[in-house]
mmCIF file of C-alpha atoms in Angstrom:
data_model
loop_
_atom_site.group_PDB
_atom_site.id
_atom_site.type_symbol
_atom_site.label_atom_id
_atom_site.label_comp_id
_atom_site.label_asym_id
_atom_site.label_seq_id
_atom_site.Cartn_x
_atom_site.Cartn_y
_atom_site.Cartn_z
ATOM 1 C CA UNK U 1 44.352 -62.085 -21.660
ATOM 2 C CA UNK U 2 44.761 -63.734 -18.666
ATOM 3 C CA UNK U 3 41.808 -65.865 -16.540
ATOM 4 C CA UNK U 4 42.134 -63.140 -14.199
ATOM 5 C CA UNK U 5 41.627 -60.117 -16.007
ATOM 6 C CA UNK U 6 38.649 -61.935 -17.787
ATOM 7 C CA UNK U 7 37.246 -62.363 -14.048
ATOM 8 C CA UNK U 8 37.840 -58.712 -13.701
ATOM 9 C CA UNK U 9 36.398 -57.341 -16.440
ATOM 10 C CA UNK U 10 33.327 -59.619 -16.356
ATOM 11 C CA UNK U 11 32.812 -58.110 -12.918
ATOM 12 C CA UNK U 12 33.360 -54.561 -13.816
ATOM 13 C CA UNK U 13 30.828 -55.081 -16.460
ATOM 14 C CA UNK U 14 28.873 -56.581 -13.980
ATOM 15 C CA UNK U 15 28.734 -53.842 -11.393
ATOM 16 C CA UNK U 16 28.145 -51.634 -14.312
ATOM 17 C CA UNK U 17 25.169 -53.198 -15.242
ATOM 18 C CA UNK U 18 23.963 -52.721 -11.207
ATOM 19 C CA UNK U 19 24.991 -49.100 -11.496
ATOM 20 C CA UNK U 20 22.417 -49.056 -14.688
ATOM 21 C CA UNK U 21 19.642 -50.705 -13.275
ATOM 22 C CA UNK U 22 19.668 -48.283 -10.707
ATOM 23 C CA UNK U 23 19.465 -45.617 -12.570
ATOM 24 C CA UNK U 24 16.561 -47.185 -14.403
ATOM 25 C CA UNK U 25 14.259 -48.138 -11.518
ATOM 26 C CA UNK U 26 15.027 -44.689 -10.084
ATOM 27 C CA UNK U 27 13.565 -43.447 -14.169
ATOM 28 C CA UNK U 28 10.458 -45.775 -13.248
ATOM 29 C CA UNK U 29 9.482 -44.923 -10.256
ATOM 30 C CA UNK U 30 9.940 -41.026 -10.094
ATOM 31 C CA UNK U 31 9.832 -39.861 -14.335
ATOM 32 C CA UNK U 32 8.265 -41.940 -16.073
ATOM 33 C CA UNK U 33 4.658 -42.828 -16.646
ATOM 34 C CA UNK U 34 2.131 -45.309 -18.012
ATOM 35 C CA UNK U 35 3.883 -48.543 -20.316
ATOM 36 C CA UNK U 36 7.319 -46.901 -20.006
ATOM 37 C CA UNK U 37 7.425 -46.844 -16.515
ATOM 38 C CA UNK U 38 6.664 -50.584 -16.577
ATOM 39 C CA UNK U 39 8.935 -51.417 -19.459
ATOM 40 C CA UNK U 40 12.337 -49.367 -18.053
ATOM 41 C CA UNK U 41 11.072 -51.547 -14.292
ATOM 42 C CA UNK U 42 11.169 -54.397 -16.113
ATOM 43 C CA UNK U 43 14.195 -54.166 -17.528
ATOM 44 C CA UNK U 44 15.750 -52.701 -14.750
ATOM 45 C CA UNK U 45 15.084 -56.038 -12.554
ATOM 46 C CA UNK U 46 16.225 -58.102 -15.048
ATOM 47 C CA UNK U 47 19.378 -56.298 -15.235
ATOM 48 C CA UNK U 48 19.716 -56.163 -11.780
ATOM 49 C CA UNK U 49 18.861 -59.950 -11.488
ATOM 50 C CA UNK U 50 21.379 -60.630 -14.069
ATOM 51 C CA UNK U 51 24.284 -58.768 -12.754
ATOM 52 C CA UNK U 52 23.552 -60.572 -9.464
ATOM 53 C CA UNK U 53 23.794 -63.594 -11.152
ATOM 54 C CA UNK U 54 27.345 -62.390 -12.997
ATOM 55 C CA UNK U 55 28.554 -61.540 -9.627
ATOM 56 C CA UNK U 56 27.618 -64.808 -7.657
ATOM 57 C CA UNK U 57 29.381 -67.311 -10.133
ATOM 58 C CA UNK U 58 32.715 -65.238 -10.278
ATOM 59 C CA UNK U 59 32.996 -65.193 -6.441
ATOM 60 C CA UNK U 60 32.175 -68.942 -6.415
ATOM 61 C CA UNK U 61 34.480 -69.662 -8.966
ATOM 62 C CA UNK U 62 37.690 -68.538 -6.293
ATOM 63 C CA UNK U 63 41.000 -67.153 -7.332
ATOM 64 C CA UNK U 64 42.965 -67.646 -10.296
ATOM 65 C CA UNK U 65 46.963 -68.541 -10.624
ATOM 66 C CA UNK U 66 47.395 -65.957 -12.929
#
């Protein structure tokens, strides 16, 4: 597998992982109630924070020859 497709993938995963935490602080804030709602919001922002994270070093890393 190329460097490339790596990057891809990683990001794919990455934007997943947004699409997910999403889905979980909307769960939180609107469904949930009492420790789970503060265990899926936790969660959640870590995810979030995470994915960020993902998403920041493979834009800083540039392109690829391959």
């Amino acid at each position: 597998m190329t460097p490339a497709l790596q990057k891809m993938w990683i990001s794919l995963a990455s934007m997943g992982f947004m699409f997910l935490s999403i889905i979980l602080i909307y769960l939180s804030r609107y469904k949930l109630k009492g420790f789970f709602r503060v265990l899926t919001a936790i969660f959640a922002y870590m995810l979030m924070i995470v994915s960020g994270i993902i998403i920041f070093l493979v834009v800083l890393s540039g392109p690829t020859n391959g």
